[in-house]
Amino acid sequence: MPSTAIVLAAGEGTRMKSNHAKVAHIILGKEMICWVVDAAAAGGCDQIVVVVGSHADEVRAIISDHYGTQANNDSFTPQVICVEQKERLGTAHAVRVALDELGSVSGPVVVLNGDLPLIESATIAQFVEAVADKSHAAAVLTMVPPDPFGYGRVELAEDGSVLRIIEQKDCTAEQAATLTECNAGCYAFDGETLTAHIGEVGCNNAQSEYYLPDMVQILRNAGETITSVCCKDYREGLGINSRAQLAELTALARDRINLSLMDEGVTFLDPTQAWIGPDCTVGRDTIIWPQTHLIGSTHIGEDCQIGPNSRLTDTSVADNCKVEETVALSVCIEEGVTVGPRAYLRPGTHLLAGAHVGTHVEIKNSTIGEGSKIPHLSYIGDTTMGSGVNIGAGSITCNYDGVHKHRTTIGNDVFVGSDTMMVAPVSIGDGALVGASSCITKDIPAGALALERSNQRIVEGYAAKRLERLKKGQE
Ligand code: UD1
Ligand code: CA
């Protein structure tokens, strides 16, 4: 039976004190909402509805960026759609808006708070399962955090079924003190039962909101049972309402990812000082130095050294590479390449096997051939470079004429002397030699020498004569 996830992301997120949607805040390079949507997808949900409201356009843009639009969603299954909750009347109202949009829903419906980034796909799969055989009308994920303040408190019957959930603001002092099991904001319902009863939720409470947790009592009164699953590790169920919680969950997510990488054979000099996104991979025997950020879809091979002080976004690095103090964005690095310290590799950079990019080098939209070297202080843009090339220190491709970008083509085994300007469009043939400090504006044939600089003058004995003149005050 197909299952649906409804992700609630319309809230104002007032406690974040932000100009952005709460769920747009970034955890290890990925928007909070995407952590939840990805968990729902990995947990086996067949369609996902994101309820947007506050900063709706921003959240919609994130969803369409990551999962495509409704019409153009062939790269990602399940389909993810956004539904707008125009007035924020509470979590039950948000669910009602989603159900209205879906029409009739049968099969399990998992409802997830959008601010629950550490929820695991296995838990979601378990929740789908819990209502799929209709033995329970609903299931609620609970946890026992060290500080339950702010969470809805779960009152359980002897048999472990859920009696009701009381929001913090509606608790008596005694309930707040004694009910330590909390509602994590992840529920599963039988779709038909949910649709039949969601309209019964009222708003007679401290916040005058339609609370989704009130479904528990409504279903019980209708003779249904509601089961609960308690998180083995309460951290999975923590929500984010403030910047402090954002920082806390970022650290937890970081630890979870780095621990699992260590389990797979990755060395960290200090696992608290490396921030690796959930969609990154790192091969065994790779060493991650402190202050390393791996973001988006970044993949590191085996036996590499990455960092310190490096940020790699959507970048792939093959085996046996060393990338030190480098920023790389959408870059492909093949086997045995060394980069840095202090290189800036911009989108479209492709470093072929054994290439070397040294210190204070910037490369953009260029292919650097096998074993080619750009060791010091260079800018290479819009260039196709063959293998075995050596680019002398301080050499630059002048790819921009103020209006257009132009390409530079460098053949195999070319030697470019230091401080060379290559004014594009220009091409340098295989095996050519360029004298240091040349400004190259014309194509160089294969095997030729190109030299563009004025002749050097020698004036014998000049230095001593000048010094004498200076001392006499003549100069
Ligand atoms: C909610 C639960 C609480 C639980 C806690 C877990 C309710 C009433 N309370 O409280 O029992 O312990 O989560 O973290 O559900 N949202 C909408 N539309 C709205 C209101 C909220 O889409 O009208 C979304 C928010 O964007 C958020 C989620 O629902 O992602 C939860 O709302 P939030 O205000 O954070 O609820 P809590 O007070 O944390
Ligand atoms: Ca919350």
XYZ file of C-alpha atoms and ligand atoms in Angstrom:
515
model
C 0.000 0.000 0.000
C 1.496 3.389 -0.921
C 2.536 5.581 1.987
C 2.527 9.331 2.276
C 4.691 11.662 4.333
C 3.456 15.086 5.346
C 6.286 17.361 6.444
C 5.220 20.419 8.432
C 7.252 23.455 7.506
C 4.870 26.397 7.555
C 5.586 27.708 11.058
C 6.978 31.158 11.752
C 10.000 29.889 13.634
C 9.789 33.009 15.814
C 12.345 31.737 18.306
C 15.034 31.640 15.587
C 14.916 35.490 15.265
C 15.595 35.092 11.571
C 14.621 36.683 8.265
C 14.549 33.192 6.768
C 12.266 30.204 7.171
C 13.335 28.075 10.116
C 13.597 24.982 7.931
C 15.872 26.864 5.496
C 18.657 27.008 8.066
C 21.651 24.949 7.115
C 23.020 21.913 8.950
C 26.331 20.624 7.549
C 25.716 22.293 4.216
C 22.142 21.068 3.795
C 18.867 22.828 4.542
C 17.039 21.466 7.608
C 13.925 20.599 5.575
C 15.964 18.380 3.225
C 17.223 16.255 6.114
C 13.603 15.424 6.932
C 12.440 14.945 3.324
C 15.430 12.703 2.583
C 14.747 10.600 5.682
C 11.109 10.185 4.581
C 12.235 9.158 1.086
C 14.825 6.720 2.436
C 12.212 5.426 4.887
C 10.133 4.290 1.918
C 7.425 6.963 1.647
C 5.971 7.003 -1.860
C 4.893 10.631 -1.924
C 5.942 13.552 0.218
C 3.912 16.688 0.847
C 5.710 19.661 2.357
C 3.381 22.163 4.011
C 4.807 25.651 3.451
C 3.547 28.978 4.789
C 5.901 31.410 6.443
C 8.596 32.277 3.831
C 6.759 29.927 1.476
C 8.699 31.028 -1.611
C 12.028 30.366 0.053
C 11.000 26.859 1.122
C 9.437 26.121 -2.282
C 12.688 27.158 -3.982
C 14.706 24.810 -1.749
C 12.344 21.929 -2.528
C 12.387 22.512 -6.253
C 16.178 22.939 -6.184
C 16.698 19.597 -4.490
C 13.821 17.498 -5.784
C 12.688 19.158 -9.002
C 9.280 20.632 -9.603
C 6.147 18.564 -9.800
C 6.266 18.508 -13.589
C 9.965 17.883 -13.833
C 10.698 15.318 -11.210
C 12.423 12.462 -12.950
C 15.694 12.450 -11.035
C 14.170 11.865 -7.621
C 11.523 9.473 -6.477
C 9.279 9.809 -4.573
C 7.547 12.917 -5.799
C 7.817 15.885 -3.452
C 5.136 18.556 -3.641
C 4.518 21.749 -1.677
C 1.148 22.817 -0.321
C 0.573 26.247 1.162
C -0.973 26.747 4.590
C -2.038 30.377 4.263
C -2.849 30.963 7.935
C -0.753 29.270 10.581
C -3.441 27.911 12.847
C -1.424 25.012 14.250
C 0.017 21.629 13.354
C -3.365 19.883 12.992
C -4.525 22.634 10.652
C -1.339 22.183 8.595
C -2.102 18.467 8.237
C -5.674 19.263 7.234
C -4.427 21.589 4.479
C -2.212 18.779 3.137
C -5.044 16.228 3.272
C -7.417 18.626 1.478
C -4.867 18.946 -1.306
C -4.367 15.186 -1.558
C -8.078 14.404 -1.697
C -8.575 10.879 -0.432
C -5.652 9.189 1.259
C -5.493 5.538 2.036
C -2.471 3.737 3.421
C -0.079 4.960 6.084
C 0.476 8.692 6.535
C 3.632 9.711 8.383
C 3.585 13.255 9.725
C 6.949 14.822 10.483
C 7.833 18.173 11.965
C 10.115 19.987 9.535
C 12.428 20.876 12.426
C 13.341 17.264 13.230
C 16.539 16.814 11.215
C 18.058 13.825 12.989
C 15.090 11.537 12.446
C 16.340 8.293 10.926
C 14.923 6.595 7.871
C 14.701 3.285 9.775
C 12.383 4.941 12.293
C 10.155 6.233 9.519
C 10.034 2.786 7.933
C 9.098 1.356 11.340
C 6.315 3.952 11.639
C 4.880 3.101 8.246
C 4.925 -0.536 9.324
C 3.235 0.238 12.672
C -0.017 1.353 11.024
C 0.168 -0.559 7.746
C -1.482 -3.701 9.125
C -4.211 -1.601 10.787
C -3.468 -3.043 14.238
C -3.074 0.568 15.428
C -4.734 3.698 14.132
C -1.680 5.764 14.977
C 1.833 5.702 16.393
C 3.750 8.460 18.170
C 7.518 8.772 18.471
C 8.577 9.675 21.986
C 11.859 10.460 23.721
C 13.176 11.257 27.156
C 15.537 14.225 26.760
C 17.614 15.562 29.653
C 15.668 18.829 29.464
C 12.043 18.247 28.411
C 11.108 21.930 28.613
C 9.113 23.078 25.610
C 8.049 19.657 24.356
C 4.587 18.159 24.471
C 4.416 15.585 27.311
C 3.161 12.108 26.599
C 0.850 10.403 29.051
C 1.028 6.639 28.653
C -1.327 3.863 29.763
C 0.011 0.816 31.577
C 0.097 -1.146 28.310
C 2.298 1.491 26.620
C -0.479 2.921 24.492
C -0.752 6.699 24.411
C -3.516 8.343 26.479
C -2.870 11.934 25.498
C -0.226 14.533 24.791
C -0.203 17.760 26.772
C 1.696 20.741 25.389
C 4.210 22.399 27.728
C 2.077 25.544 27.880
C -1.007 23.548 28.859
C 0.712 21.439 31.534
C 0.056 21.909 35.202
C 3.234 22.341 37.257
C 2.857 18.752 38.380
C 2.439 17.382 34.849
C 5.449 19.379 33.675
C 7.515 17.908 36.494
C 6.380 14.289 36.313
C 5.739 13.614 32.619
C 9.276 13.282 31.279
C 8.505 11.363 28.086
C 8.128 13.842 25.231
C 6.478 13.973 21.827
C 9.212 14.050 19.178
C 6.955 15.330 16.386
C 6.901 12.167 14.260
C 3.605 10.318 13.901
C 2.062 7.648 11.731
C -1.654 7.420 11.050
C -3.871 5.200 9.057
C -4.763 7.574 6.195
C -8.514 6.965 6.185
C -8.818 7.261 9.967
C -6.768 10.460 9.962
C -8.903 12.006 7.221
C -12.105 11.016 8.991
C -11.142 12.632 12.313
C -8.770 15.538 11.606
C -11.726 17.961 11.468
C -12.544 17.197 15.106
C -9.432 18.886 16.490
C -10.359 22.072 18.358
C -8.304 25.047 19.489
C -9.384 25.463 23.082
C -5.883 25.598 24.592
C -3.208 27.985 25.840
C -2.132 28.964 22.314
C -5.574 28.840 20.642
C -4.038 26.553 18.025
C -5.187 23.347 16.394
C -2.747 20.850 17.899
C -2.002 17.677 15.961
C -1.164 15.816 19.201
C -4.834 16.219 20.168
C -5.574 13.507 17.572
C -4.472 11.018 20.215
C -7.449 11.659 22.461
C -9.838 12.023 19.544
C -8.839 8.625 18.166
C -8.990 7.019 21.590
C -12.506 8.348 22.096
C -13.375 6.780 18.740
C -12.196 3.435 20.126
C -8.857 3.308 18.336
C -5.498 2.485 19.917
C -2.386 4.583 19.585
C 0.959 2.966 20.105
C 4.203 4.691 20.991
C 7.800 4.058 20.041
C 10.450 5.550 22.296
C 13.731 6.663 20.669
C 16.604 4.459 21.827
C 18.700 7.576 21.711
C 16.694 10.672 22.639
C 18.880 12.783 20.369
C 17.134 11.442 17.292
C 13.943 13.147 18.432
C 15.281 16.600 19.248
C 13.673 19.546 17.482
C 15.115 22.912 16.541
C 13.401 26.051 17.755
C 16.370 28.312 18.540
C 19.903 29.077 17.373
C 21.285 27.255 20.386
C 19.410 24.108 19.354
C 20.591 24.595 15.758
C 24.195 24.593 16.999
C 23.534 21.649 19.303
C 21.995 19.520 16.541
C 24.705 20.510 14.081
C 27.279 19.139 16.531
C 25.219 15.956 17.031
C 24.855 15.444 13.278
C 28.580 16.028 12.830
C 29.450 13.481 15.521
C 27.055 10.908 14.081
C 28.534 11.224 10.584
C 32.164 11.313 11.703
C 31.694 8.302 13.972
C 30.247 6.272 11.145
C 33.122 7.328 8.871
C 35.627 6.265 11.540
C 33.821 2.922 11.673
C 34.482 2.625 7.938
C 38.206 3.307 8.289
C 38.621 7.072 8.017
C 41.115 8.823 10.332
C 40.262 12.189 11.893
C 42.945 14.179 13.684
C 40.059 15.680 15.646
C 36.543 14.508 14.787
C 35.028 17.556 16.465
C 36.764 19.786 13.945
C 35.523 18.344 10.668
C 32.106 19.101 9.214
C 31.020 16.514 6.669
C 27.594 16.609 5.045
C 25.211 13.642 5.119
C 25.550 12.948 1.395
C 29.367 12.877 1.318
C 31.525 9.763 1.247
C 35.137 9.252 2.333
C 37.257 6.212 1.479
C 39.263 4.142 3.951
C 42.672 5.243 5.180
C 41.949 8.805 4.229
C 43.083 11.300 6.857
C 40.884 14.293 7.597
C 42.780 17.198 9.132
C 41.074 19.775 11.360
C 38.890 22.544 9.955
C 37.765 20.518 6.983
C 34.303 21.045 5.496
C 32.927 18.561 2.974
C 29.661 19.845 1.590
C 26.887 18.694 -0.745
C 27.758 15.740 -2.875
C 31.483 15.546 -2.161
C 33.217 12.202 -2.512
C 36.745 11.457 -1.343
C 38.628 8.314 -2.333
C 40.991 6.127 -0.312
C 44.400 7.064 1.103
C 43.868 10.797 0.714
C 44.847 13.627 3.016
C 42.251 16.393 3.171
C 42.785 19.671 5.058
C 43.586 21.368 7.279
C 41.453 24.458 6.557
C 39.707 23.176 3.461
C 36.203 23.493 2.099
C 35.158 21.124 -0.690
C 31.672 21.478 -2.141
C 30.187 19.074 -4.714
C 33.708 17.898 -5.443
C 35.066 14.462 -6.180
C 38.582 13.441 -5.202
C 39.962 10.069 -6.355
C 42.406 7.878 -4.399
C 45.850 8.972 -3.194
C 45.302 12.709 -3.366
C 46.476 15.450 -1.037
C 44.324 18.548 -0.772
C 45.642 21.090 1.700
C 44.171 24.491 2.673
C 41.972 24.569 -0.396
C 38.548 25.804 -1.406
C 37.018 23.716 -4.215
C 33.556 24.144 -5.726
C 32.178 21.619 -8.236
C 35.590 20.210 -9.059
C 36.733 16.798 -10.268
C 40.128 15.640 -9.008
C 41.576 12.404 -10.395
C 43.969 9.988 -8.773
C 47.282 11.039 -7.246
C 46.729 14.792 -7.509
C 48.226 17.239 -5.004
C 46.567 20.586 -4.346
C 47.581 23.514 -2.145
C 48.347 24.827 0.303
C 46.038 27.734 -0.520
C 44.479 26.891 -3.836
C 41.085 28.077 -5.038
C 39.465 25.672 -7.489
C 36.273 27.012 -9.019
C 33.467 25.269 -10.934
C 34.424 23.275 -13.992
C 37.957 22.537 -12.854
C 39.083 19.038 -13.791
C 42.501 17.925 -12.574
C 43.649 14.771 -14.335
C 45.742 12.057 -12.687
C 49.014 13.127 -11.126
C 48.485 16.851 -11.697
C 49.910 19.296 -9.173
C 48.319 22.593 -8.242
C 50.415 24.496 -5.756
C 50.176 27.535 -3.587
C 48.087 30.639 -4.323
C 46.723 29.186 -7.536
C 43.209 29.853 -8.817
C 41.668 27.681 -11.530
C 38.251 28.006 -13.151
C 36.483 26.043 -15.896
C 39.678 24.351 -17.024
C 41.053 20.893 -17.630
C 44.587 20.288 -16.398
C 46.164 17.285 -18.109
C 47.905 14.295 -16.563
C 50.976 15.162 -14.565
C 50.805 18.866 -15.442
C 52.050 21.301 -12.820
C 50.913 24.774 -11.824
C 53.007 25.151 -8.697
C 52.856 28.823 -7.692
C 50.810 32.019 -7.938
C 48.799 31.496 -11.111
C 45.336 32.104 -12.502
C 44.166 29.602 -15.089
C 40.674 30.191 -16.499
C 38.759 28.708 -19.462
C 41.767 26.617 -20.414
C 42.340 23.185 -21.867
C 45.794 22.010 -20.879
C 47.458 18.811 -22.073
C 49.679 16.461 -20.098
C 53.191 17.069 -18.819
C 52.862 20.857 -18.891
C 54.785 23.090 -16.507
C 53.409 26.542 -15.789
C 56.010 28.870 -14.263
C 55.309 30.945 -11.183
C 53.074 33.966 -11.617
C 51.713 32.975 -15.020
C 48.177 33.924 -15.911
C 45.608 33.274 -18.597
C 43.997 36.598 -19.507
C 40.616 35.102 -20.372
C 38.385 38.161 -20.078
C 38.388 41.156 -22.405
C 35.906 43.090 -20.304
C 32.927 41.713 -22.229
C 33.609 38.128 -23.272
C 35.498 35.147 -21.897
C 37.945 33.429 -24.239
C 39.684 30.071 -24.195
C 43.352 29.213 -23.921
C 44.543 25.896 -25.342
C 47.852 24.470 -24.219
C 49.158 21.247 -25.803
C 51.172 18.438 -24.216
C 54.650 18.928 -22.722
C 54.567 22.709 -22.987
C 56.923 24.705 -20.782
C 55.633 28.134 -19.837
C 58.239 30.352 -18.176
C 57.418 32.383 -15.090
C 55.381 35.558 -15.261
C 53.807 34.769 -18.619
C 50.535 36.374 -19.683
C 48.557 34.241 -22.134
C 46.011 36.571 -23.728
C 43.053 34.474 -24.877
C 41.928 33.356 -27.349
C 45.316 31.793 -27.877
C 46.758 28.349 -28.366
C 50.170 26.885 -27.605
C 51.197 23.807 -29.574
C 52.677 20.574 -28.169
C 56.205 20.814 -26.848
C 56.403 24.601 -27.271
C 58.561 26.738 -25.011
C 57.516 30.172 -23.739
C 60.242 32.454 -22.366
C 59.703 33.934 -18.937
C 57.837 37.208 -18.678
C 56.300 37.006 -22.129
C 52.967 38.462 -23.041
C 51.589 35.927 -25.522
C 48.970 37.286 -27.890
C 49.552 35.072 -30.934
C 49.235 31.282 -31.349
C 52.487 29.355 -30.842
C 53.174 26.404 -33.179
C 54.194 23.015 -31.770
C 57.835 22.785 -30.797
C 58.470 26.550 -31.203
C 59.987 29.056 -28.794
C 57.950 32.194 -28.125
C 59.650 35.084 -26.401
C 58.144 38.499 -25.876
C 60.318 40.791 -23.804
C 62.775 43.624 -24.403
C 66.491 42.863 -24.532
C 68.474 43.139 -21.370
C 71.096 45.949 -21.176
C 74.363 45.637 -19.238
C 76.194 48.735 -18.089
C 79.515 47.683 -16.556
C 80.521 49.366 -13.278
C 77.330 51.411 -13.092
C 76.442 50.542 -9.497
C 79.613 51.929 -7.899
C 79.514 55.094 -9.972
C 75.916 55.740 -8.965
C 76.743 55.273 -5.292
C 79.532 57.856 -5.576
C 77.207 60.360 -7.186
C 74.628 59.836 -4.451
C 77.194 60.426 -1.705
C 78.275 63.687 -3.327
C 74.658 64.760 -3.468
C 74.707 64.877 -7.239
C 71.640 62.626 -7.591
C 5.508 20.471 18.500
C 4.456 19.606 19.180
C 5.019 19.115 20.506
C 6.304 18.339 20.268
C 7.300 19.188 19.484
C 8.481 18.341 19.050
C 2.321 20.547 18.492
C 1.147 21.351 18.900
N 3.276 20.395 19.409
O 5.742 21.602 19.330
O 4.074 18.250 21.128
O 6.874 17.961 21.495
O 6.686 19.707 18.286
O 9.517 19.118 18.526
O 2.329 20.031 17.391
N 3.882 24.168 11.706
C 3.126 24.339 10.572
N 1.969 25.054 10.656
C 1.527 25.589 11.821
C 2.314 25.401 12.987
C 3.492 24.675 12.900
O 3.469 23.868 9.497
O 0.464 26.204 11.811
C 5.140 23.392 11.600
C 6.374 24.149 12.026
O 6.958 24.782 10.897
C 7.275 23.065 12.612
C 6.295 22.017 13.090
O 5.063 22.302 12.484
O 8.123 22.489 11.638
C 6.163 22.049 14.604
O 5.776 23.344 14.997
P 6.468 24.078 16.229
O 5.851 25.405 16.399
O 7.941 23.994 16.124
O 5.935 23.126 17.408
P 6.559 22.923 18.842
O 6.133 24.026 19.719
O 7.996 22.639 18.739
Ca 9.447 22.533 17.086
